[in-house]
Coordinates of C-alpha atoms in Angstrom, one line a residue:
M4 CA -29.8 -4.5 3.8
A5 CA -32.6 -1.9 3.3
A6 CA -35.1 -4.8 3.0
S7 CA -33.7 -6.4 6.1
I8 CA -34.1 -3.1 8.1
E9 CA -37.6 -2.7 6.7
S10 CA -38.6 -6.2 7.7
L11 CA -37.2 -5.7 11.2
L12 CA -39.2 -2.5 11.6
S13 CA -42.4 -4.4 10.6
E14 CA -41.6 -7.2 13.0
I15 CA -40.9 -4.7 15.9
S16 CA -44.2 -2.8 15.2
R17 CA -46.2 -6.1 15.5
S18 CA -44.3 -7.5 18.5
E19 CA -45.6 -7.3 22.0
D20 CA -42.0 -7.7 23.3
P21 CA -39.9 -5.6 20.9
M22 CA -36.5 -6.0 22.6
E23 CA -35.1 -8.8 20.5
G24 CA -36.1 -7.1 17.3
L25 CA -34.7 -3.8 18.5
K26 CA -31.3 -5.4 19.3
S27 CA -31.2 -7.0 15.9
L28 CA -32.1 -3.7 14.3
R29 CA -29.3 -2.0 16.2
T30 CA -26.9 -4.6 14.8
A31 CA -28.2 -4.1 11.3
V32 CA -28.0 -0.2 11.2
F33 CA -24.4 -0.3 12.6
A34 CA -23.5 -2.9 9.9
V35 CA -24.3 -0.4 7.2
P36 CA -21.6 2.1 6.2
A37 CA -22.5 5.6 7.3
G38 CA -22.5 6.9 3.8
S39 CA -25.0 4.2 2.6
L40 CA -27.3 4.5 5.6
R41 CA -29.5 7.3 4.2
E42 CA -30.4 5.2 1.1
A43 CA -30.9 2.0 3.2
L44 CA -33.4 3.8 5.4
S45 CA -35.4 5.8 2.8
G46 CA -39.0 5.2 3.5
S47 CA -38.4 3.3 6.8
R48 CA -41.0 3.9 9.5
L49 CA -38.9 5.4 12.2
E50 CA -42.0 6.5 14.1
V51 CA -42.0 2.9 15.4
I52 CA -38.6 3.5 17.2
F53 CA -39.7 7.0 18.4
S54 CA -42.9 5.5 19.9
L55 CA -40.9 2.9 21.8
L56 CA -39.1 5.7 23.7
D57 CA -42.4 6.0 25.7
T58 CA -41.5 3.5 28.3
N59 CA -39.9 3.2 31.8
D60 CA -37.7 0.3 30.5
R61 CA -34.2 1.9 30.6
E62 CA -32.7 -0.8 28.4
Q63 CA -35.3 -0.3 25.7
V64 CA -34.8 3.4 25.8
Q65 CA -31.0 3.0 25.5
V66 CA -31.3 0.6 22.5
C67 CA -33.7 3.0 20.8
V68 CA -31.3 5.9 21.4
D69 CA -28.4 3.9 19.9
I70 CA -30.5 3.1 16.8
L71 CA -31.8 6.7 16.4
G72 CA -28.4 8.2 17.0
R73 CA -27.0 6.1 14.2
V74 CA -29.8 6.6 11.8
L75 CA -30.5 10.3 12.3
Q76 CA -26.9 11.4 11.8
A77 CA -27.2 10.1 8.2
Q78 CA -30.1 12.4 7.5
D79 CA -30.2 16.0 6.3
P80 CA -30.7 18.1 9.4
T81 CA -33.3 20.4 8.0
H82 CA -35.2 17.7 6.2
L83 CA -35.0 15.7 9.4
Y84 CA -36.5 18.4 11.5
H85 CA -39.5 19.0 9.1
I86 CA -40.4 15.3 9.2
W87 CA -39.8 14.5 12.8
K88 CA -40.4 17.9 14.4
V89 CA -43.0 16.7 16.9
E90 CA -41.0 13.7 17.9
L91 CA -37.8 15.8 18.4
E92 CA -39.6 18.4 20.4
N93 CA -41.1 15.6 22.6
G94 CA -37.6 14.2 23.1
L95 CA -36.7 17.5 24.9
Q96 CA -39.3 16.7 27.5
H97 CA -38.3 13.0 27.9
P98 CA -37.5 11.9 31.5
D99 CA -34.4 10.0 30.3
D100 CA -31.3 12.3 29.9
S101 CA -30.0 10.2 27.0
V102 CA -33.1 11.0 24.9
K103 CA -32.7 14.7 25.7
V104 CA -29.0 14.5 24.6
L105 CA -29.9 12.7 21.4
T106 CA -32.6 15.3 20.6
L107 CA -30.4 18.2 21.2
A108 CA -27.6 16.7 19.2
Q109 CA -30.0 16.4 16.2
A110 CA -31.6 19.7 16.9
I111 CA -28.4 21.7 17.2
S112 CA -27.3 21.3 13.5
T113 CA -30.8 21.9 12.3
L114 CA -31.3 25.1 14.4
V115 CA -27.9 26.5 13.4
K116 CA -29.1 26.3 9.8
M117 CA -32.5 27.8 10.6
C118 CA -30.8 30.6 12.5
Q119 CA -29.1 31.9 9.3
C120 CA -32.1 34.0 8.7
K121 CA -34.2 36.3 10.8
A122 CA -37.3 34.2 10.8
G123 CA -35.4 31.2 12.3
L124 CA -33.8 33.4 14.9
D125 CA -37.2 34.8 15.9
A126 CA -38.7 31.2 16.1
L127 CA -35.9 30.0 18.3
F128 CA -35.5 32.9 20.6
S129 CA -39.2 33.8 20.9
T130 CA -41.3 30.7 20.4
H131 CA -38.8 28.1 21.9
L132 CA -36.6 30.1 24.3
G133 CA -38.6 29.0 27.3
E134 CA -38.3 25.3 26.4
L135 CA -34.6 25.7 26.0
K136 CA -34.2 27.3 29.4
N137 CA -36.4 24.7 31.0
V138 CA -34.5 21.7 29.5
M139 CA -31.2 23.3 30.6
A140 CA -32.2 22.7 34.2
T141 CA -32.2 19.0 33.7
S142 CA -28.5 18.2 34.1
D143 CA -25.0 19.6 33.4
V144 CA -24.7 17.6 30.2
I145 CA -28.0 19.0 28.8
R146 CA -27.1 22.5 29.9
Y147 CA -23.8 22.4 27.9
R148 CA -25.5 21.0 24.8
V149 CA -27.6 24.1 24.9
Y150 CA -24.6 26.3 25.3
E151 CA -23.1 24.5 22.3
L152 CA -26.1 25.5 20.3
V153 CA -25.9 29.1 21.5
V154 CA -22.2 29.3 20.6
D155 CA -22.8 27.8 17.2
V156 CA -25.6 30.2 16.5
S157 CA -23.6 33.2 17.8
S158 CA -20.8 32.4 15.4
V159 CA -23.1 32.7 12.4
S160 CA -23.2 36.6 12.3
P161 CA -23.2 39.6 14.6
V162 CA -27.0 39.7 14.3
S163 CA -27.3 36.0 15.5
L164 CA -24.9 36.9 18.3
G165 CA -27.2 39.8 19.3
Y166 CA -30.2 37.4 19.6
C167 CA -28.1 35.0 21.8
A168 CA -26.9 37.9 24.0
N169 CA -30.4 39.3 24.5
S170 CA -31.6 35.8 25.6
N171 CA -29.1 36.1 28.5
L172 CA -27.8 32.6 27.6
I173 CA -24.3 34.0 26.8
S174 CA -24.1 35.8 30.0
Q175 CA -25.2 32.6 31.8
L176 CA -22.4 30.8 30.1
L177 CA -19.9 33.4 31.1
Q178 CA -21.0 33.2 34.7
E179 CA -20.1 29.5 34.6
L180 CA -16.4 30.5 34.2
T181 CA -16.2 31.4 38.0
G182 CA -18.5 28.7 39.3
D183 CA -17.6 26.5 42.2
D184 CA -17.7 23.2 40.1
I185 CA -14.1 22.9 38.6
L186 CA -15.2 20.6 35.8
V187 CA -18.0 22.8 34.9
R188 CA -15.6 25.7 34.8
A189 CA -13.3 23.8 32.5
T190 CA -16.1 23.0 30.1
A191 CA -17.2 26.7 30.1
I192 CA -13.6 27.8 29.1
E193 CA -13.8 25.5 26.1
M194 CA -17.2 27.0 25.0
V195 CA -15.9 30.5 25.5
T196 CA -12.8 29.6 23.4
C197 CA -15.2 28.5 20.6
L198 CA -17.1 31.8 20.9
A199 CA -13.9 33.7 20.4
E200 CA -13.2 32.1 17.0
S201 CA -15.3 34.7 15.3
Q202 CA -14.3 38.4 15.2
H203 CA -17.7 39.5 16.5
G204 CA -17.5 36.9 19.2
R205 CA -14.1 38.2 20.3
Q206 CA -15.5 41.8 20.3
H207 CA -18.4 40.7 22.5
L208 CA -16.1 39.0 25.0
A209 CA -13.8 42.0 25.2
Q210 CA -16.8 44.3 25.8
Q211 CA -17.8 42.1 28.7
G212 CA -14.3 42.1 30.2
I213 CA -13.8 38.4 29.7
M214 CA -10.2 38.6 28.5
D215 CA -9.2 40.4 31.7
Q216 CA -11.3 37.9 33.7
I217 CA -9.5 34.9 32.2
S218 CA -6.1 36.6 32.6
N219 CA -6.9 37.1 36.3
M220 CA -8.0 33.4 36.5
I221 CA -4.5 32.5 35.2
V222 CA -2.9 34.6 37.9
G223 CA -5.2 33.1 40.6
A224 CA -4.5 29.5 39.5
E225 CA -1.1 29.7 41.2
S226 CA -2.8 29.4 44.6
D227 CA -5.7 27.0 43.5
P228 CA -4.9 23.4 44.2
F229 CA -7.5 22.3 41.6
S230 CA -6.2 24.6 38.8
S231 CA -4.6 21.8 36.9
L232 CA -8.1 20.8 35.7
Y233 CA -8.8 24.1 34.0
L234 CA -5.5 25.9 33.5
P235 CA -4.8 24.2 30.2
G236 CA -8.1 25.5 28.9
L237 CA -7.2 29.1 29.9
V238 CA -3.8 28.8 28.1
K239 CA -5.6 27.4 25.0
F240 CA -7.9 30.3 25.0
F241 CA -5.2 33.0 24.8
G242 CA -3.1 30.9 22.5
K243 CA -6.0 30.9 19.9
L244 CA -6.6 34.6 20.7
A245 CA -3.0 35.4 19.9
L246 CA -3.1 33.6 16.5
M247 CA -6.4 35.2 15.5
D248 CA -5.6 38.7 16.6
S249 CA -1.9 39.6 17.3
P250 CA 0.6 37.6 19.3
Q251 CA 2.4 40.8 20.4
H252 CA -0.9 42.6 21.5
V253 CA -2.1 39.5 23.4
C254 CA 1.2 38.8 25.1
E255 CA 1.8 42.5 26.0
C256 CA -1.8 43.0 27.3
F257 CA -1.9 39.7 29.2
P258 CA 1.6 39.0 30.3
A259 CA 0.5 36.3 32.7
F260 CA -0.4 34.1 29.6
L261 CA 3.2 33.8 28.3
K262 CA 4.7 33.5 31.7
T263 CA 2.3 30.6 32.5
V264 CA 3.2 28.9 29.2
S265 CA 6.9 29.0 30.1
D266 CA 6.2 27.8 33.6
M267 CA 4.2 24.9 32.2
V268 CA 7.0 23.7 30.0
L269 CA 9.5 24.0 32.8
G270 CA 7.2 22.1 35.2
S271 CA 6.7 18.4 35.6
D272 CA 3.0 17.9 34.7
D273 CA 2.9 16.0 31.3
T274 CA -0.6 17.4 30.4
H275 CA 0.6 21.0 31.1
I276 CA 3.8 20.4 29.1
T277 CA 1.9 19.1 26.2
V278 CA -0.5 22.0 26.0
A279 CA 2.4 24.5 26.5
L280 CA 4.4 22.9 23.7
D281 CA 1.5 23.1 21.3
T282 CA 0.9 26.7 22.3
L283 CA 4.6 27.7 21.9
G284 CA 4.7 26.0 18.5
A285 CA 1.6 27.8 17.2
L286 CA 2.7 31.1 18.6
G287 CA 6.3 30.7 17.2
S288 CA 5.0 29.7 13.8
T289 CA 4.4 33.4 13.1
V290 CA 7.1 36.0 12.6
E291 CA 5.5 38.2 15.2
G292 CA 5.3 35.3 17.6
K293 CA 9.0 34.5 17.2
Q294 CA 9.8 38.2 18.0
V295 CA 7.6 38.1 21.1
L296 CA 9.3 35.0 22.3
H297 CA 12.7 36.4 21.7
K298 CA 11.8 39.5 23.9
T299 CA 11.4 37.2 26.9
G300 CA 15.2 36.7 26.9
G301 CA 16.6 34.3 29.4
R302 CA 13.2 32.7 30.2
F303 CA 12.8 31.4 26.6
N304 CA 16.4 30.1 26.6
A305 CA 15.5 28.1 29.6
V306 CA 12.5 26.8 27.7
L307 CA 14.6 25.8 24.8
K308 CA 16.9 23.9 27.1
K309 CA 13.9 22.0 28.6
M310 CA 12.7 21.2 25.1
S311 CA 16.1 19.8 24.2
Q312 CA 16.0 17.6 27.3
L313 CA 12.5 16.4 26.4
V314 CA 13.5 15.6 22.9
R315 CA 16.3 13.4 24.1
D316 CA 14.8 11.8 27.3
G317 CA 11.1 12.5 27.5
P318 CA 8.2 10.0 27.0
T319 CA 7.6 9.3 23.3
E320 CA 4.4 11.4 23.1
L321 CA 6.1 14.4 24.6
R322 CA 9.1 14.0 22.3
V323 CA 6.8 14.0 19.2
R324 CA 5.0 17.1 20.4
C325 CA 8.4 18.8 21.2
L326 CA 9.7 18.0 17.8
D327 CA 6.7 19.5 16.2
A328 CA 7.0 22.6 18.3
I329 CA 10.7 23.0 17.4
A330 CA 9.9 22.7 13.7
Q331 CA 7.3 25.4 13.9
L332 CA 9.7 27.7 15.8
L333 CA 12.3 27.3 13.2
T334 CA 10.2 27.6 10.1
L335 CA 10.6 30.9 8.2
P336 CA 9.3 31.3 4.7
V337 CA 11.8 32.8 2.2
E338 CA 9.7 36.0 1.9
D339 CA 9.9 36.6 5.6
Q340 CA 13.7 35.9 5.9
T341 CA 15.6 38.9 7.2
E342 CA 19.2 38.9 8.5
D343 CA 18.1 39.5 12.1
L344 CA 15.4 36.7 12.0
C345 CA 17.8 34.1 10.5
V346 CA 20.4 34.9 13.0
L347 CA 17.8 34.5 15.8
L348 CA 16.6 31.1 14.5
E349 CA 20.2 29.9 14.0
S350 CA 20.9 30.8 17.7
W351 CA 17.8 28.9 18.8
F352 CA 18.8 25.8 16.9
C353 CA 22.4 25.8 18.1
S354 CA 21.2 26.3 21.7
L355 CA 19.4 23.0 21.6
S356 CA 22.6 21.0 21.7
S357 CA 26.3 21.2 21.1
E358 CA 25.7 19.0 18.0
P359 CA 22.1 19.6 17.1
M360 CA 22.4 18.2 13.5
E361 CA 23.6 14.9 15.0
M362 CA 21.1 14.9 17.7
F363 CA 18.2 15.1 15.3
R364 CA 19.7 12.7 12.7
N365 CA 20.1 10.2 15.6
I366 CA 16.4 10.5 16.4
T367 CA 15.6 9.6 12.7
T368 CA 17.3 6.1 13.3
Q369 CA 15.0 5.3 16.2
P370 CA 12.2 2.7 15.6
F371 CA 9.4 5.2 16.0
P372 CA 8.0 6.6 12.8
E373 CA 6.5 9.7 14.6
L374 CA 9.9 10.6 15.9
H375 CA 11.6 9.9 12.6
C376 CA 9.2 12.2 10.7
G377 CA 9.3 14.9 13.4
A378 CA 13.1 15.1 13.2
L379 CA 12.8 15.3 9.3
R380 CA 10.4 18.2 9.6
I381 CA 13.0 20.1 11.7
F382 CA 15.5 19.6 8.9
S383 CA 12.9 20.8 6.4
A384 CA 12.3 23.9 8.5
I385 CA 16.0 25.0 8.4
A386 CA 16.5 23.8 4.8
T387 CA 15.2 26.9 3.3
Q388 CA 17.6 29.2 5.3
A389 CA 21.2 29.8 4.2
W390 CA 22.6 29.0 7.7
G391 CA 20.7 25.7 7.7
Q392 CA 22.1 24.7 4.3
K393 CA 25.7 25.6 5.4
L394 CA 25.2 23.4 8.5
M395 CA 24.1 20.5 6.4
L396 CA 27.1 20.8 4.1
R397 CA 29.4 20.9 7.1
T398 CA 27.9 17.9 8.7
P399 CA 29.7 14.7 7.4
G400 CA 27.5 12.5 5.2
F401 CA 24.4 14.6 5.6
V402 CA 23.7 15.3 2.0
E403 CA 24.4 11.7 1.1
W404 CA 21.9 10.6 3.9
T405 CA 19.3 13.0 2.5
V406 CA 19.3 11.4 -1.0
D407 CA 19.6 7.8 0.5
R408 CA 16.1 6.3 0.0
S409 CA 16.9 3.4 2.3
S410 CA 16.8 5.6 5.4
G411 CA 13.1 5.6 5.8
T412 CA 10.7 2.8 4.7
T413 CA 7.2 3.8 5.7
K414 CA 5.0 6.0 3.4
E415 CA 5.1 8.8 6.1
A416 CA 8.9 8.6 6.3
K417 CA 9.2 8.7 2.5
D418 CA 6.8 11.8 2.3
A419 CA 8.7 13.6 5.1
K420 CA 12.1 12.9 3.4
F421 CA 10.6 14.1 0.1
E422 CA 9.4 17.4 1.8
L423 CA 13.0 17.9 3.0
V424 CA 14.5 17.3 -0.5
G425 CA 11.8 19.6 -2.0
A426 CA 12.7 22.4 0.5
L427 CA 16.4 22.1 -0.4
A428 CA 16.0 21.7 -4.2
S429 CA 13.6 24.6 -4.5
S430 CA 15.7 27.0 -2.5
P431 CA 17.3 29.9 -4.6
T432 CA 20.5 29.6 -2.5
I433 CA 21.0 25.8 -2.9
V434 CA 23.8 26.0 -5.5
E435 CA 25.6 28.7 -3.6
N436 CA 25.5 26.8 -0.3
L437 CA 25.5 23.1 -1.3
G438 CA 27.2 23.2 -4.7
S439 CA 26.0 22.4 -8.2
Q440 CA 26.6 18.7 -7.9
N441 CA 24.5 18.3 -4.8
A442 CA 21.9 20.6 -6.2
L443 CA 21.7 18.2 -9.2
R444 CA 21.3 15.1 -7.0
L445 CA 18.5 16.7 -5.0
R446 CA 16.6 17.8 -8.1
S447 CA 16.9 14.4 -9.6
Y448 CA 15.4 12.9 -6.4
L449 CA 12.7 15.4 -6.6
K450 CA 11.9 14.5 -10.2
E451 CA 11.8 10.8 -9.4
G452 CA 9.1 11.3 -6.7
P453 CA 8.9 10.1 -3.1
Y454 CA 8.4 6.4 -3.8
Y455 CA 10.9 5.8 -6.5
V456 CA 12.7 2.4 -6.4
N457 CA 16.1 2.1 -8.0
A458 CA 15.9 -0.5 -10.8
V459 CA 19.3 -2.0 -10.1
A460 CA 18.6 -2.4 -6.5
L461 CA 15.2 -4.0 -7.3
V462 CA 16.8 -6.5 -9.7
S463 CA 19.5 -7.4 -7.2
T464 CA 16.9 -8.0 -4.5
E465 CA 14.7 -10.2 -6.7
G466 CA 17.8 -12.2 -7.8
G467 CA 18.7 -12.8 -4.2
D468 CA 15.2 -14.0 -3.4

């Protein structure tokens, strides 16, 4: 394949009409696995393709961009920049936006590496800052690739954040949060959320008053007919912030966040419900988050009832997300189990249905692997808690169903069932709550592994065939 690519490059370099050769080359480079592409192109004369970008033929430019996008992603970013520095810098000035986007995509990973030292930071924010600002004016797409670079560089260290802040590019990004273009605003929120993933990034945002600003945007969204386009991003921002800092602190300082999450679950917009379920699950996966949700009282009880309704009657995708969220809410590691928390989680579980064990076991019989595994994860969540084990024992046939290997045939189902068995078998209270005989059966299942096939059943099946 390497020889084929080399010969195509030679043919293209000699041809007066390179389009046919370029199309063949595009087919060839996409036929090579990404992992093998670097070896296949070692020594190839890519300057031929770069030179063919200098044309007004849009089709030729697009084919060249396709080829370079595939080829350059297989190369080491720093090595790439040293070899093709001039070509990449020229790409920033190309009249076709697709070439600018390609160049920025390659330059971003290189520049982030360079900016891990002071010399690289000085080079970018002194020598090339003007070029970056000029190219940002080209289009929204280009502007946001530059913001992506700024956020990535800012995340490296407090020092690199200082360079980005002094360039005024971060403040420019923050101003986009309140722009008139709703789609631009939504994209800006995603970028700011990425900036908040580092501690020094969060500190900078707090100093700029951005947390308060985003909280006010959530409040104002109630009267904005276009808020559905950016409200999920605002919720994701605070959801991540709560997990990285403190759920209690975030929810107490910005009460509009948790109220909006509840309203979204109780609403009718599937996109909003999905984001809210994911946020509730992540928030409720922590002990502090569970306590925060409990403090909301009746509002959270209404949310649990809506989640129960979605699990039974919602679209499949929402049912899956809802099962995952419930599993996270009910998960409580042994070391965190206090009497109060266990009583709380039992009350949540029992509020989901008059017969929650049967409701979730019925879901495992439905012909959707995602639902089957989601319900099993809920059983795994309560399997480490004494009240959950007692419920399992009181549910007719549940322990027998747990060790029945015929109840799930896919690899994912077998893995999920094995996780449930493992949670039960490793619990220090298993003998006390399920009895020594059941404990022995579970430990035997665990020892045999998730994919064990009963020898007698296998012989019987083969005889029947």
